[in-house]
């Protein structure tokens, strides 16, 4: 079964809820481009690491905060976004497992010395652009690309190519 998709045109988007099939057209997509995964990003699931573009609604995704969560919605959007290149191992061995691109606003979950040293807390969720250091995390320009956004009953901490990241919550990201 091919997942239903969400399409975005300039500043508006149409989202198809994969459970109900209902569409919400014309919602202003302010800040929507800031979260998501590029094709090829592996997501840890009950069936192993699966590239995000092959996930389906109902798949069980392994999370740091609740063990397992059922994927409720998948949005596929085309956006222009500032991108951050993250070098393999930037956050430790296998974190990420290989170089990857991430939208500048995608929240990365930190729970190591960086969280305490930079943000004064034992654990933080911080947008990728705030971690740019010019060596391990670099600005990678502005580009049009396809992002996959994964939604659950609530936000979760997912494993994306070995990194801990915060999942998308449609009702939090879409602002009218």
PDB file of C-alpha atoms in Angstrom:
ATOM      1  CA  UNK A   1       0.000   0.000   0.000  1.00  0.00           C
ATOM      2  CA  UNK A   2       1.481   3.340  -1.032  1.00  0.00           C
ATOM      3  CA  UNK A   3       1.232   6.003   1.704  1.00  0.00           C
ATOM      4  CA  UNK A   4      -1.036   8.961   0.998  1.00  0.00           C
ATOM      5  CA  UNK A   5       0.919  12.160   0.672  1.00  0.00           C
ATOM      6  CA  UNK A   6       0.775  15.759   1.752  1.00  0.00           C
ATOM      7  CA  UNK A   7       1.526  18.271  -0.979  1.00  0.00           C
ATOM      8  CA  UNK A   8       2.782  21.826  -0.445  1.00  0.00           C
ATOM      9  CA  UNK A   9       2.696  24.727  -2.868  1.00  0.00           C
ATOM     10  CA  UNK A  10       4.460  27.973  -1.972  1.00  0.00           C
ATOM     11  CA  UNK A  11       2.883  29.109   1.303  1.00  0.00           C
ATOM     12  CA  UNK A  12      -0.045  26.691   1.509  1.00  0.00           C
ATOM     13  CA  UNK A  13      -0.333  22.968   1.917  1.00  0.00           C
ATOM     14  CA  UNK A  14      -2.873  20.207   1.666  1.00  0.00           C
ATOM     15  CA  UNK A  15      -2.531  17.474   4.256  1.00  0.00           C
ATOM     16  CA  UNK A  16      -4.256  14.133   3.867  1.00  0.00           C
ATOM     17  CA  UNK A  17      -4.802  12.374   7.180  1.00  0.00           C
ATOM     18  CA  UNK A  18      -3.910   8.783   6.443  1.00  0.00           C
ATOM     19  CA  UNK A  19      -6.458   7.380   8.915  1.00  0.00           C
ATOM     20  CA  UNK A  20      -9.470   9.370   7.781  1.00  0.00           C
ATOM     21  CA  UNK A  21      -8.430  10.440   4.281  1.00  0.00           C
ATOM     22  CA  UNK A  22      -9.783  13.943   4.996  1.00  0.00           C
ATOM     23  CA  UNK A  23      -7.940  16.900   3.512  1.00  0.00           C
ATOM     24  CA  UNK A  24      -7.284  20.314   4.988  1.00  0.00           C
ATOM     25  CA  UNK A  25      -6.492  22.693   2.129  1.00  0.00           C
ATOM     26  CA  UNK A  26      -5.098  26.196   2.268  1.00  0.00           C
ATOM     27  CA  UNK A  27      -3.515  26.014   5.703  1.00  0.00           C
ATOM     28  CA  UNK A  28      -0.708  28.548   5.910  1.00  0.00           C
ATOM     29  CA  UNK A  29       2.491  26.555   6.364  1.00  0.00           C
ATOM     30  CA  UNK A  30       4.466  29.022   8.436  1.00  0.00           C
ATOM     31  CA  UNK A  31       7.617  27.350   9.788  1.00  0.00           C
ATOM     32  CA  UNK A  32       6.470  24.012   8.372  1.00  0.00           C
ATOM     33  CA  UNK A  33       9.667  23.569   6.344  1.00  0.00           C
ATOM     34  CA  UNK A  34      11.844  23.465   9.423  1.00  0.00           C
ATOM     35  CA  UNK A  35      11.253  19.832  10.344  1.00  0.00           C
ATOM     36  CA  UNK A  36      11.485  16.577   8.476  1.00  0.00           C
ATOM     37  CA  UNK A  37      13.817  14.016   6.995  1.00  0.00           C
ATOM     38  CA  UNK A  38      15.414  13.816   3.576  1.00  0.00           C
ATOM     39  CA  UNK A  39      15.049  10.625   1.537  1.00  0.00           C
ATOM     40  CA  UNK A  40      17.563   8.018   2.633  1.00  0.00           C
ATOM     41  CA  UNK A  41      17.404   8.915   6.331  1.00  0.00           C
ATOM     42  CA  UNK A  42      17.086   5.587   8.161  1.00  0.00           C
ATOM     43  CA  UNK A  43      14.446   5.447  10.900  1.00  0.00           C
ATOM     44  CA  UNK A  44      14.709   2.744  13.582  1.00  0.00           C
ATOM     45  CA  UNK A  45      11.571   0.591  13.571  1.00  0.00           C
ATOM     46  CA  UNK A  46      10.464  -2.729  15.046  1.00  0.00           C
ATOM     47  CA  UNK A  47      11.547  -4.228  11.692  1.00  0.00           C
ATOM     48  CA  UNK A  48      15.004  -2.618  11.749  1.00  0.00           C
ATOM     49  CA  UNK A  49      16.370   0.518  10.108  1.00  0.00           C
ATOM     50  CA  UNK A  50      14.079   1.592   7.239  1.00  0.00           C
ATOM     51  CA  UNK A  51      14.626   4.564   4.912  1.00  0.00           C
ATOM     52  CA  UNK A  52      11.998   7.193   5.732  1.00  0.00           C
ATOM     53  CA  UNK A  53      10.546   7.118   2.207  1.00  0.00           C
ATOM     54  CA  UNK A  54       9.539   3.447   2.681  1.00  0.00           C
ATOM     55  CA  UNK A  55       7.695   3.850   5.987  1.00  0.00           C
ATOM     56  CA  UNK A  56       3.915   3.366   6.085  1.00  0.00           C
ATOM     57  CA  UNK A  57       1.204   4.461   8.471  1.00  0.00           C
ATOM     58  CA  UNK A  58       0.897   1.823  11.181  1.00  0.00           C
ATOM     59  CA  UNK A  59       4.611   0.993  11.266  1.00  0.00           C
ATOM     60  CA  UNK A  60       5.978   0.669  14.790  1.00  0.00           C
ATOM     61  CA  UNK A  61       8.840   3.118  15.332  1.00  0.00           C
ATOM     62  CA  UNK A  62      11.288   2.685  18.189  1.00  0.00           C
ATOM     63  CA  UNK A  63      11.495   5.778  20.382  1.00  0.00           C
ATOM     64  CA  UNK A  64      13.764   6.796  23.213  1.00  0.00           C
ATOM     65  CA  UNK A  65      10.927   8.122  25.369  1.00  0.00           C
ATOM     66  CA  UNK A  66       8.263   5.392  25.066  1.00  0.00           C
ATOM     67  CA  UNK A  67       9.889   2.330  23.557  1.00  0.00           C
ATOM     68  CA  UNK A  68       7.553   1.949  20.601  1.00  0.00           C
ATOM     69  CA  UNK A  69       5.077   4.280  18.882  1.00  0.00           C
ATOM     70  CA  UNK A  70       2.644   3.656  16.027  1.00  0.00           C
ATOM     71  CA  UNK A  71       3.180   5.958  13.052  1.00  0.00           C
ATOM     72  CA  UNK A  72      -0.059   7.931  12.592  1.00  0.00           C
ATOM     73  CA  UNK A  73       0.669  10.210   9.649  1.00  0.00           C
ATOM     74  CA  UNK A  74       3.307  10.708   6.984  1.00  0.00           C
ATOM     75  CA  UNK A  75       3.624  14.016   5.201  1.00  0.00           C
ATOM     76  CA  UNK A  76       5.713  14.383   2.068  1.00  0.00           C
ATOM     77  CA  UNK A  77       6.360  18.026   1.285  1.00  0.00           C
ATOM     78  CA  UNK A  78       8.411  19.968  -1.220  1.00  0.00           C
ATOM     79  CA  UNK A  79      10.047  23.011   0.342  1.00  0.00           C
ATOM     80  CA  UNK A  80      12.879  25.490   0.032  1.00  0.00           C
ATOM     81  CA  UNK A  81      14.861  25.238   3.212  1.00  0.00           C
ATOM     82  CA  UNK A  82      18.193  26.120   4.762  1.00  0.00           C
ATOM     83  CA  UNK A  83      20.060  22.864   5.230  1.00  0.00           C
ATOM     84  CA  UNK A  84      22.661  21.683   7.715  1.00  0.00           C
ATOM     85  CA  UNK A  85      25.261  19.049   6.814  1.00  0.00           C
ATOM     86  CA  UNK A  86      26.059  16.792   9.749  1.00  0.00           C
ATOM     87  CA  UNK A  87      29.286  14.796   9.536  1.00  0.00           C
ATOM     88  CA  UNK A  88      29.308  11.093  10.383  1.00  0.00           C
ATOM     89  CA  UNK A  89      30.121  10.684  14.064  1.00  0.00           C
ATOM     90  CA  UNK A  90      29.532  14.370  14.879  1.00  0.00           C
ATOM     91  CA  UNK A  91      27.693  13.388  18.090  1.00  0.00           C
ATOM     92  CA  UNK A  92      29.747  10.268  18.869  1.00  0.00           C
ATOM     93  CA  UNK A  93      30.385   6.887  17.258  1.00  0.00           C
ATOM     94  CA  UNK A  94      27.540   6.123  14.838  1.00  0.00           C
ATOM     95  CA  UNK A  95      25.712   9.386  15.570  1.00  0.00           C
ATOM     96  CA  UNK A  96      24.993   9.796  12.698  1.00  0.00           C
ATOM     97  CA  UNK A  97      26.177   6.653  10.957  1.00  0.00           C
ATOM     98  CA  UNK A  98      27.064   8.623   7.780  1.00  0.00           C
ATOM     99  CA  UNK A  99      27.088  12.237   6.615  1.00  0.00           C
ATOM    100  CA  UNK A 100      23.546  13.554   6.364  1.00  0.00           C
ATOM    101  CA  UNK A 101      21.520  16.649   5.505  1.00  0.00           C
ATOM    102  CA  UNK A 102      18.896  18.001   7.835  1.00  0.00           C
ATOM    103  CA  UNK A 103      16.595  21.041   7.664  1.00  0.00           C
ATOM    104  CA  UNK A 104      18.005  23.868   9.784  1.00  0.00           C
ATOM    105  CA  UNK A 105      15.053  23.818  12.196  1.00  0.00           C
ATOM    106  CA  UNK A 106      14.899  20.064  12.840  1.00  0.00           C
ATOM    107  CA  UNK A 107      15.211  19.522  16.585  1.00  0.00           C
ATOM    108  CA  UNK A 108      18.093  17.315  17.685  1.00  0.00           C
ATOM    109  CA  UNK A 109      17.893  15.757  21.145  1.00  0.00           C
ATOM    110  CA  UNK A 110      21.099  16.169  23.155  1.00  0.00           C
ATOM    111  CA  UNK A 111      21.769  14.363  26.417  1.00  0.00           C
ATOM    112  CA  UNK A 112      25.527  14.459  26.726  1.00  0.00           C
ATOM    113  CA  UNK A 113      28.173  16.971  27.771  1.00  0.00           C
ATOM    114  CA  UNK A 114      27.054  19.351  24.976  1.00  0.00           C
ATOM    115  CA  UNK A 115      23.637  19.833  26.557  1.00  0.00           C
ATOM    116  CA  UNK A 116      25.165  20.804  29.890  1.00  0.00           C
ATOM    117  CA  UNK A 117      28.110  22.829  28.546  1.00  0.00           C
ATOM    118  CA  UNK A 118      26.254  24.800  25.880  1.00  0.00           C
ATOM    119  CA  UNK A 119      22.679  24.975  27.193  1.00  0.00           C
ATOM    120  CA  UNK A 120      23.070  24.430  30.957  1.00  0.00           C
ATOM    121  CA  UNK A 121      20.708  21.446  31.096  1.00  0.00           C
ATOM    122  CA  UNK A 122      21.218  17.679  31.180  1.00  0.00           C
ATOM    123  CA  UNK A 123      18.914  17.183  28.163  1.00  0.00           C
ATOM    124  CA  UNK A 124      17.730  19.587  25.459  1.00  0.00           C
ATOM    125  CA  UNK A 125      15.974  19.603  22.098  1.00  0.00           C
ATOM    126  CA  UNK A 126      17.700  22.164  19.904  1.00  0.00           C
ATOM    127  CA  UNK A 127      17.326  23.127  16.230  1.00  0.00           C
ATOM    128  CA  UNK A 128      20.203  21.879  14.064  1.00  0.00           C
ATOM    129  CA  UNK A 129      21.188  25.413  12.995  1.00  0.00           C
ATOM    130  CA  UNK A 130      22.029  26.325  16.606  1.00  0.00           C
ATOM    131  CA  UNK A 131      24.673  23.594  16.673  1.00  0.00           C
ATOM    132  CA  UNK A 132      26.604  24.702  13.583  1.00  0.00           C
ATOM    133  CA  UNK A 133      30.308  24.777  14.416  1.00  0.00           C
ATOM    134  CA  UNK A 134      31.787  24.987  10.910  1.00  0.00           C
ATOM    135  CA  UNK A 135      33.495  21.604  11.231  1.00  0.00           C
ATOM    136  CA  UNK A 136      31.093  18.800  12.192  1.00  0.00           C
ATOM    137  CA  UNK A 137      27.885  20.725  11.519  1.00  0.00           C
ATOM    138  CA  UNK A 138      28.028  23.090   8.559  1.00  0.00           C
ATOM    139  CA  UNK A 139      25.582  25.297   6.731  1.00  0.00           C
ATOM    140  CA  UNK A 140      24.837  23.554   3.430  1.00  0.00           C
ATOM    141  CA  UNK A 141      22.961  26.325   1.650  1.00  0.00           C
ATOM    142  CA  UNK A 142      19.356  26.831   0.690  1.00  0.00           C
ATOM    143  CA  UNK A 143      17.685  24.268  -1.570  1.00  0.00           C
ATOM    144  CA  UNK A 144      14.359  22.925  -2.778  1.00  0.00           C
ATOM    145  CA  UNK A 145      13.944  19.386  -1.562  1.00  0.00           C
ATOM    146  CA  UNK A 146      11.461  16.743  -0.512  1.00  0.00           C
ATOM    147  CA  UNK A 147      11.017  16.226   3.231  1.00  0.00           C
ATOM    148  CA  UNK A 148       9.183  13.414   4.979  1.00  0.00           C
ATOM    149  CA  UNK A 149       7.466  14.311   8.237  1.00  0.00           C
ATOM    150  CA  UNK A 150       6.407  11.620  10.675  1.00  0.00           C
ATOM    151  CA  UNK A 151       3.521  12.223  13.065  1.00  0.00           C
ATOM    152  CA  UNK A 152       2.439  10.274  16.116  1.00  0.00           C
ATOM    153  CA  UNK A 153      -0.191  10.727  18.835  1.00  0.00           C
ATOM    154  CA  UNK A 154       2.379  13.042  20.460  1.00  0.00           C
ATOM    155  CA  UNK A 155       5.951  14.111  19.839  1.00  0.00           C
ATOM    156  CA  UNK A 156       8.587  11.417  20.362  1.00  0.00           C
ATOM    157  CA  UNK A 157      12.354  11.106  20.335  1.00  0.00           C
ATOM    158  CA  UNK A 158      13.201   9.050  17.242  1.00  0.00           C
ATOM    159  CA  UNK A 159      16.405   7.446  16.026  1.00  0.00           C
ATOM    160  CA  UNK A 160      17.233   8.878  12.582  1.00  0.00           C
ATOM    161  CA  UNK A 161      20.422   7.469  11.037  1.00  0.00           C
ATOM    162  CA  UNK A 162      21.708   6.912  14.575  1.00  0.00           C
ATOM    163  CA  UNK A 163      20.838  10.387  15.889  1.00  0.00           C
ATOM    164  CA  UNK A 164      18.162  11.222  18.426  1.00  0.00           C
ATOM    165  CA  UNK A 165      15.697  13.737  16.963  1.00  0.00           C
ATOM    166  CA  UNK A 166      12.260  15.039  17.861  1.00  0.00           C
ATOM    167  CA  UNK A 167       9.357  13.862  15.695  1.00  0.00           C
ATOM    168  CA  UNK A 168       6.996  16.201  13.912  1.00  0.00           C
ATOM    169  CA  UNK A 169       3.691  17.213  15.507  1.00  0.00           C
ATOM    170  CA  UNK A 170       1.406  18.667  12.803  1.00  0.00           C
ATOM    171  CA  UNK A 171      -0.793  20.616  15.223  1.00  0.00           C
ATOM    172  CA  UNK A 172       2.283  22.290  16.720  1.00  0.00           C
ATOM    173  CA  UNK A 173       4.013  23.151  13.464  1.00  0.00           C
ATOM    174  CA  UNK A 174       1.105  24.507  11.429  1.00  0.00           C
ATOM    175  CA  UNK A 175       0.183  28.025  12.504  1.00  0.00           C
ATOM    176  CA  UNK A 176      -2.648  29.959  10.888  1.00  0.00           C
TER     177      UNK A 176
END
